[in-house]
PDB file of C-alpha atoms in Angstrom:
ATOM      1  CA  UNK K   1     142.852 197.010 105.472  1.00  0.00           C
ATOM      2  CA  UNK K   2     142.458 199.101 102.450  1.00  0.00           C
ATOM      3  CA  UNK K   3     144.912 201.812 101.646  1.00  0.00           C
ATOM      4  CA  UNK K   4     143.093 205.205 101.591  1.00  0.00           C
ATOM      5  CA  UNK K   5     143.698 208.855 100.128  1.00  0.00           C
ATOM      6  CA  UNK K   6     143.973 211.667 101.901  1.00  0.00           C
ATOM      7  CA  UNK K   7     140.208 212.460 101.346  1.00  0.00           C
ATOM      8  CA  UNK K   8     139.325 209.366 103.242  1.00  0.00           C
ATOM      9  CA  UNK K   9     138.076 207.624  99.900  1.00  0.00           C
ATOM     10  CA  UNK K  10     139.989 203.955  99.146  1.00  0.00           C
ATOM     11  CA  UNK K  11     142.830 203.964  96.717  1.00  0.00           C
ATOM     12  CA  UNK K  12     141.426 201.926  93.715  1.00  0.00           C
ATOM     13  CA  UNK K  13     142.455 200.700  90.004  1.00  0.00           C
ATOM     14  CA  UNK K  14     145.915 200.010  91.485  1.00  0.00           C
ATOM     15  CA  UNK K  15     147.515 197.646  88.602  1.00  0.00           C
ATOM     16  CA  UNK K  16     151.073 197.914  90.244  1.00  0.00           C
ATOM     17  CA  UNK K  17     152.174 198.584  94.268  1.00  0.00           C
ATOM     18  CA  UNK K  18     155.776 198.196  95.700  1.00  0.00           C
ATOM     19  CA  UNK K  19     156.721 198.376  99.399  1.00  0.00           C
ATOM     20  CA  UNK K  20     159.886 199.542 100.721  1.00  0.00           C
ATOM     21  CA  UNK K  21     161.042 200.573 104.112  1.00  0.00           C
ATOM     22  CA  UNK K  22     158.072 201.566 106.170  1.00  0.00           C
ATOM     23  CA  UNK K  23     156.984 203.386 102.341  1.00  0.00           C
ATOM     24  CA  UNK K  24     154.802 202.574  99.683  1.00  0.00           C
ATOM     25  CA  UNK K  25     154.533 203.103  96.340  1.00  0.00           C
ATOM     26  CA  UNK K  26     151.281 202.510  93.633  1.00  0.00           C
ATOM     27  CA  UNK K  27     150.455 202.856  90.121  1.00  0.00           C
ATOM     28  CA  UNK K  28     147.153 202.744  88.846  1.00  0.00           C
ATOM     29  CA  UNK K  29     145.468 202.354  85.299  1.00  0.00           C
ATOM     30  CA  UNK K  30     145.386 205.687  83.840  1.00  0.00           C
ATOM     31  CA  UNK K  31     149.345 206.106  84.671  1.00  0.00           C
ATOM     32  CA  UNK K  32     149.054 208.157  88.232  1.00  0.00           C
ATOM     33  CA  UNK K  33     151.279 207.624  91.056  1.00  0.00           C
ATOM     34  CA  UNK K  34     150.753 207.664  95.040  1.00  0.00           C
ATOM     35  CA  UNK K  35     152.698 207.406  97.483  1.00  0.00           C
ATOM     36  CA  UNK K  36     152.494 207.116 101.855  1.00  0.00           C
ATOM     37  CA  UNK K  37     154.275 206.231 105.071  1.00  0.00           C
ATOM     38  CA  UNK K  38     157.747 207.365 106.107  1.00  0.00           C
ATOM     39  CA  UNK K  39     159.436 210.160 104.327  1.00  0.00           C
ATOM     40  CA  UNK K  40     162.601 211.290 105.969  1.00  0.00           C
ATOM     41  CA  UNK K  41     164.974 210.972 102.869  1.00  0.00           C
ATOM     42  CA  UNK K  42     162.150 211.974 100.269  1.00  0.00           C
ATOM     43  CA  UNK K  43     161.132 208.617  99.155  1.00  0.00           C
ATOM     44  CA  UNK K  44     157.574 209.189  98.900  1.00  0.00           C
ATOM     45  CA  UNK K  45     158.708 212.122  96.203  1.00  0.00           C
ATOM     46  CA  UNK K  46     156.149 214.962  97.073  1.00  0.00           C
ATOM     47  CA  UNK K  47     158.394 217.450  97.426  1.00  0.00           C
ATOM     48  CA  UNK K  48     159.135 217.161 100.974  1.00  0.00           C
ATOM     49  CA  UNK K  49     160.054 214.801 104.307  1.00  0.00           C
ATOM     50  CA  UNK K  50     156.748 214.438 105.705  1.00  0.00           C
ATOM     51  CA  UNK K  51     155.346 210.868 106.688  1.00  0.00           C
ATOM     52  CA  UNK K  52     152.077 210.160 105.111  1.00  0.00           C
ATOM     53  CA  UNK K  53     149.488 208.568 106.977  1.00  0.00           C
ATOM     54  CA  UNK K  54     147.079 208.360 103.802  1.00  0.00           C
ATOM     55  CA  UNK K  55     147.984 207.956 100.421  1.00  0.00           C
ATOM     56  CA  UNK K  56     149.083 211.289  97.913  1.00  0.00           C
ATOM     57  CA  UNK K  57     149.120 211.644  94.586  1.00  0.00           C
ATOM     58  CA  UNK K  58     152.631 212.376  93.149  1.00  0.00           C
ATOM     59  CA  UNK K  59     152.079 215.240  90.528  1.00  0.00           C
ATOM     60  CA  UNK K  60     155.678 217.026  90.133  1.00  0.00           C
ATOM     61  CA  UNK K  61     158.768 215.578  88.714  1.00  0.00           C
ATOM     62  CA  UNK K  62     162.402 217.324  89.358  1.00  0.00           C
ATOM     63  CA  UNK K  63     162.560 219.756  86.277  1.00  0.00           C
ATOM     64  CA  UNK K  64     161.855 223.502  86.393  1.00  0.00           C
ATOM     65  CA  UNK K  65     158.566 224.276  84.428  1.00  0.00           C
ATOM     66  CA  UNK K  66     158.849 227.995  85.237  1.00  0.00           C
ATOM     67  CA  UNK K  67     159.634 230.732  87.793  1.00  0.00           C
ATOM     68  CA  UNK K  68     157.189 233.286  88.937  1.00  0.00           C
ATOM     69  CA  UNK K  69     158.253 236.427  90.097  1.00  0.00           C
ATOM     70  CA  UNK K  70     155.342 238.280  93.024  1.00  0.00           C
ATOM     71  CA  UNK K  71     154.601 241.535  91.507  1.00  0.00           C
ATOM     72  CA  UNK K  72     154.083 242.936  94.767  1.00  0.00           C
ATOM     73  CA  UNK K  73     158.020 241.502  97.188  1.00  0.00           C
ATOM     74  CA  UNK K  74     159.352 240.440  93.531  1.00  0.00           C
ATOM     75  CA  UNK K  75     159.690 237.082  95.516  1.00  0.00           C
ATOM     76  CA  UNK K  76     160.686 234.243  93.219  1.00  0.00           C
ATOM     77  CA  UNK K  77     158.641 230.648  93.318  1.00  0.00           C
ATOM     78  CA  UNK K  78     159.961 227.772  91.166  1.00  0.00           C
ATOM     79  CA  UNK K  79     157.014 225.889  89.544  1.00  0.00           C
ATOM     80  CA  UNK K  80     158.494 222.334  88.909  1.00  0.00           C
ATOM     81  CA  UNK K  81     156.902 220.358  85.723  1.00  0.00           C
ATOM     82  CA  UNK K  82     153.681 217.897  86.050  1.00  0.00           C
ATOM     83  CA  UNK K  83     154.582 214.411  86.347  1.00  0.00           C
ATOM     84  CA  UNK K  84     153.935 212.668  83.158  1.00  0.00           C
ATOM     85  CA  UNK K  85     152.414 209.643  82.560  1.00  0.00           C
ATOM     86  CA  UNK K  86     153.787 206.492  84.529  1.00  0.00           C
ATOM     87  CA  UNK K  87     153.916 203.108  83.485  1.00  0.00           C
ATOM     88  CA  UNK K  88     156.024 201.053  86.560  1.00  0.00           C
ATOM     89  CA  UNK K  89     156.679 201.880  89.849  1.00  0.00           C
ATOM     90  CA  UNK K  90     159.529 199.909  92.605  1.00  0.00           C
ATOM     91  CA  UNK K  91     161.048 200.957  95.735  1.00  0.00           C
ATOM     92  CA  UNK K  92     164.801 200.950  97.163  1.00  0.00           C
ATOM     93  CA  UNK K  93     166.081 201.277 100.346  1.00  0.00           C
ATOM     94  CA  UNK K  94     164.597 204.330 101.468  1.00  0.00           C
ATOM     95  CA  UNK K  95     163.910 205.259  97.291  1.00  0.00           C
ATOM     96  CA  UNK K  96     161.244 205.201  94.934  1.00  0.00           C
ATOM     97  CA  UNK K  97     161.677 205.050  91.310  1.00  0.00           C
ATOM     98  CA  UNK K  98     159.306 205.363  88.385  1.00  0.00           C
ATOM     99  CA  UNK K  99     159.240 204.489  84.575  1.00  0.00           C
ATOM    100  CA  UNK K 100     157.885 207.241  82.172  1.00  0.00           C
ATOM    101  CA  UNK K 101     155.893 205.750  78.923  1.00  0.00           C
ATOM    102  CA  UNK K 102     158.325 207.501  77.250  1.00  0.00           C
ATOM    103  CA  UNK K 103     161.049 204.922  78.455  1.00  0.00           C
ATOM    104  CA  UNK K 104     162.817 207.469  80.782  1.00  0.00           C
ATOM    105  CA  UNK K 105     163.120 206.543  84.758  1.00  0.00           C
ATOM    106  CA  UNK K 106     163.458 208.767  87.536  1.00  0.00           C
ATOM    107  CA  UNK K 107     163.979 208.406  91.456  1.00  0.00           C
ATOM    108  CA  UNK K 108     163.619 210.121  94.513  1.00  0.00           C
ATOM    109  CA  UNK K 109     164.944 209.317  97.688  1.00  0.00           C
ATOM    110  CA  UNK K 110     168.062 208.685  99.523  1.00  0.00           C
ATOM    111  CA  UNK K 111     171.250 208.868  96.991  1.00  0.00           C
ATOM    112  CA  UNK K 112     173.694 206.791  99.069  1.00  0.00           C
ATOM    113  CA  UNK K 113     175.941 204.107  96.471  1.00  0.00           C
ATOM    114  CA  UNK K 114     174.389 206.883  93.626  1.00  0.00           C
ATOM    115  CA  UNK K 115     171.215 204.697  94.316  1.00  0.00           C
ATOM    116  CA  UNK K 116     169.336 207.570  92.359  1.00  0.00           C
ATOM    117  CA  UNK K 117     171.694 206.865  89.243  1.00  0.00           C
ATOM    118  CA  UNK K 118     172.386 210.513  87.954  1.00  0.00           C
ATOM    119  CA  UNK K 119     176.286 210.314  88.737  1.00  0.00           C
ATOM    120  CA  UNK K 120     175.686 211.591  92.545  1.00  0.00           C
ATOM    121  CA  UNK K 121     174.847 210.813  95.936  1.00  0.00           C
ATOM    122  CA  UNK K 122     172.309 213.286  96.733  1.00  0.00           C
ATOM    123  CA  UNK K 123     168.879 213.165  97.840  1.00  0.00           C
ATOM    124  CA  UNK K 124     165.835 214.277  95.891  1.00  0.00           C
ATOM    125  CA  UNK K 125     162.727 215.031  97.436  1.00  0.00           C
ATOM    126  CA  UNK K 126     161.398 214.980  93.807  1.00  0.00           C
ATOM    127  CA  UNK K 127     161.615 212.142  91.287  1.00  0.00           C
ATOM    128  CA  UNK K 128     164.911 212.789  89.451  1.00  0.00           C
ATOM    129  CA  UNK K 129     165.819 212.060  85.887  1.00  0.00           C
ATOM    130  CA  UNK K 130     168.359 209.148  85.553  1.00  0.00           C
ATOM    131  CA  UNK K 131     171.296 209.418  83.529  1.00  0.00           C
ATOM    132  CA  UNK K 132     171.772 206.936  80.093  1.00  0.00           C
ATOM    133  CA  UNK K 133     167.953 205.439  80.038  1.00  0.00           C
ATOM    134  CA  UNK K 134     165.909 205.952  77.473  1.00  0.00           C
ATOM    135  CA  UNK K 135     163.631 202.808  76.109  1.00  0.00           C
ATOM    136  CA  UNK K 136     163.333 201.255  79.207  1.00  0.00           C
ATOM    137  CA  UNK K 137     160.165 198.709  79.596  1.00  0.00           C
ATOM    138  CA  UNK K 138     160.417 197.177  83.375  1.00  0.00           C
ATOM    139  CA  UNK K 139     162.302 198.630  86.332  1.00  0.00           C
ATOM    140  CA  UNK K 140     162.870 196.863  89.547  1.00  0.00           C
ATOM    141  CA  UNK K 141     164.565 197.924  93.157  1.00  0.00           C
ATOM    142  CA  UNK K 142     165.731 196.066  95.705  1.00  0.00           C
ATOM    143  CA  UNK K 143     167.617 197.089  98.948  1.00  0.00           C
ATOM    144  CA  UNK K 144     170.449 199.619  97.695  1.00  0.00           C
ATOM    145  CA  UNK K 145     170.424 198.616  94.140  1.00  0.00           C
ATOM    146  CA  UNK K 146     167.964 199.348  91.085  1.00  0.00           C
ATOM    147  CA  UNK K 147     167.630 197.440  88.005  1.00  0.00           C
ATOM    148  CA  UNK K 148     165.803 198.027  84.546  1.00  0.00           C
ATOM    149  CA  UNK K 149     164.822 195.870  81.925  1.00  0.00           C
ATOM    150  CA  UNK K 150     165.621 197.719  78.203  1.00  0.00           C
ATOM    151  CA  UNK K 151     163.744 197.052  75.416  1.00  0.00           C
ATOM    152  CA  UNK K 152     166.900 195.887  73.155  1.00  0.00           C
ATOM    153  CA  UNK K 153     167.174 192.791  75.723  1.00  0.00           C
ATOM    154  CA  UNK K 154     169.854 194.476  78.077  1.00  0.00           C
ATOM    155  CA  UNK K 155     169.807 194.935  82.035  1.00  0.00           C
ATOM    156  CA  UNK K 156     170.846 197.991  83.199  1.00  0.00           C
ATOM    157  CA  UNK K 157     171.725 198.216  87.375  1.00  0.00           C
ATOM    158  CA  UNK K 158     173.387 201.157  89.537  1.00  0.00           C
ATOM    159  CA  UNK K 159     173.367 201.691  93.009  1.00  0.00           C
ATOM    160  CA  UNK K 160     175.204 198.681  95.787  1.00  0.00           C
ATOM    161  CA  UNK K 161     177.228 196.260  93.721  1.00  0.00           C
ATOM    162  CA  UNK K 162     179.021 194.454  97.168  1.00  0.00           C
ATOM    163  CA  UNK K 163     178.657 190.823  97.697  1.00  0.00           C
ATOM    164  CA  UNK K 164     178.107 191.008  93.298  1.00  0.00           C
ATOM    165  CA  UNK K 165     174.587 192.264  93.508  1.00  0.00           C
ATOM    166  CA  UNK K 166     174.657 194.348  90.366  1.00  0.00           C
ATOM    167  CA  UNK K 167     175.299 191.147  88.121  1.00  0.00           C
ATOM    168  CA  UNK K 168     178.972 193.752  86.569  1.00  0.00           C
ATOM    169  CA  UNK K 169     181.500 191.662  88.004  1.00  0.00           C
ATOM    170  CA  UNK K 170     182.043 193.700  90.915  1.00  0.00           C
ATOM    171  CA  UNK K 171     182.322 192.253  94.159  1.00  0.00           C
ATOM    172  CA  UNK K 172     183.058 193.906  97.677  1.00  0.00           C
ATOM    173  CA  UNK K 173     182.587 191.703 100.873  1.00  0.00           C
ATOM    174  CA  UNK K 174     182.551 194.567 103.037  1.00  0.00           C
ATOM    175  CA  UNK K 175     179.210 196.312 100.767  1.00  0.00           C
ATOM    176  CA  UNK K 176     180.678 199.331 100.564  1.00  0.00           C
ATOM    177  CA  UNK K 177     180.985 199.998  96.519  1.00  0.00           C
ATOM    178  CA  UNK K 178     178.527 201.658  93.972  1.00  0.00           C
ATOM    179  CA  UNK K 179     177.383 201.908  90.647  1.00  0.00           C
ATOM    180  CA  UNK K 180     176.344 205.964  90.821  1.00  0.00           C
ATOM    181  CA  UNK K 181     175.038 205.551  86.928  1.00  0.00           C
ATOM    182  CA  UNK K 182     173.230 202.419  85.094  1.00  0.00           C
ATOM    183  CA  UNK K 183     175.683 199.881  83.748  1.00  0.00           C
ATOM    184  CA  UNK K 184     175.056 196.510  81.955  1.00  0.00           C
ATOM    185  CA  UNK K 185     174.808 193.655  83.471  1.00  0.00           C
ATOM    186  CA  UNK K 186     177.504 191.056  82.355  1.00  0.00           C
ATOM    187  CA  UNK K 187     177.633 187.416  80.877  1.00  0.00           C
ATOM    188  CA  UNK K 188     179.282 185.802  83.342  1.00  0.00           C
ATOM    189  CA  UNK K 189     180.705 183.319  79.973  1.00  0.00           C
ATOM    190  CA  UNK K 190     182.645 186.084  78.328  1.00  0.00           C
ATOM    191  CA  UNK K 191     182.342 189.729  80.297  1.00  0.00           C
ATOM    192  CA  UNK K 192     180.198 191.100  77.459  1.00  0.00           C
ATOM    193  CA  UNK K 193     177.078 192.769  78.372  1.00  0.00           C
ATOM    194  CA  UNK K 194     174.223 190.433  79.273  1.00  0.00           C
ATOM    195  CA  UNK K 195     171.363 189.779  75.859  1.00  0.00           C
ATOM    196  CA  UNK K 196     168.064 188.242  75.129  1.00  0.00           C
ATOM    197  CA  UNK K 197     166.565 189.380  78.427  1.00  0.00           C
ATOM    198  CA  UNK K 198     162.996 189.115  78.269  1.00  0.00           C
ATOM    199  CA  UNK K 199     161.793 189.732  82.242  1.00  0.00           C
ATOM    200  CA  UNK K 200     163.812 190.670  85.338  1.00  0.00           C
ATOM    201  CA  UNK K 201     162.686 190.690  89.305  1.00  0.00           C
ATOM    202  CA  UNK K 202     164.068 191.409  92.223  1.00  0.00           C
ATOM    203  CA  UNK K 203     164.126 190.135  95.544  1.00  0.00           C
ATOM    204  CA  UNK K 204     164.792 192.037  99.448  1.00  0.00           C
ATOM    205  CA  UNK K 205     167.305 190.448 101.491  1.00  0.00           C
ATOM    206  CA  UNK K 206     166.071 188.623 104.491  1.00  0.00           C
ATOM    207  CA  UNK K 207     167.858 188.455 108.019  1.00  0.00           C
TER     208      UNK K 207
END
């Protein structure tokens, strides 16, 4: 079956789509993002925690634009900015992230093991800027952990890091460590930060 907008109308020149849990995530040619299905931490990053049965378009990000005052109650409305253009999407567990074309990422979502990498666990029900990226060309989520590929070569990870997922030399066998901003990914040879990357994937864990 064909994913569909809201309108009724199929969702069409997808280049990119990521599923998560029970959520999806698509990018299409001209850098817009939609989003559907479940919703309760935020993950779909509309603003909100309600499930979407069609697929929205995704048109604020986390920063304050400006704040209009009613001239009437004096009541005060926070207008977030537009989403810029998009150039990757991926999915966590319960968490979407997205890669600016200006090499910045952000996330929304559920913040548990700082899985939304701005030094925090909280949830954003907007994307959210993440801390120390800024000429990133590939992101990629899996589970409770996000990775990034940078354009200098590097691989940058945050969230999870039991059973060694994060590739730091961290390793917890009970899973209950995280990474709540992006560090490098080590060479396993010498401890130094991991070079020469040229493509990086991720894959969900399977029971």
């Amino acid at each position: 079956n064909q994913v569909l907008k809201e309108d009724g109308t199929p969702l069409t020149n997808v280049i990119k789509f990521a599923m998560g849990n029970y959520n999806g995530i698509a990018l299409t040619k001209n850098g817009e993002v939609y989003t559907w299905g479940y919703n309760d931490c935020g993950q779909l990053g509309v603003g909100d925690t309600t499930v979407r049965k069609y697929a929205v378009k995704v048109t604020k990000i986390n920063e304050v634009d400006h704040v209009e005052t009613d001239s009437e109650t004096g009541e005060e409305t926070t207008v977030y900015k537009d989403i810029p253009k998009v150039i990757d999407v991926c999915t966590g567990w319960n968490s979407s992230s997205i890669l600016l074309e200006d090499g910045t990422v952000y996330s929304c979502g559920r913040g548990s093991y700082g899985l939304n990498g701005d030094n925090t666990d909280n949830t954003y029900y907007l994307f959210n800027k993440v801390s120390r990226l800024d000429n990133v060309i590939k992101v990629s989520g899996f589970e409770c952990s996000k990775s990034v590929l940078d354009a200098d070569g590097t691989v940058w990870m945050w969230g999870r890091y039991g059973v060694g997922r994060t590739g730091t030399g961290d390793y917890n066998s009970k899973d209950n460590g995280g990474w709540y901003i992006p560090v490098h990914t080590r060479n396993i040879k010498n401890s130094s930060t991991l070079k020469h990357v040229i493509d990086l994937e991720s894959q969900q864990q399977t029971d």
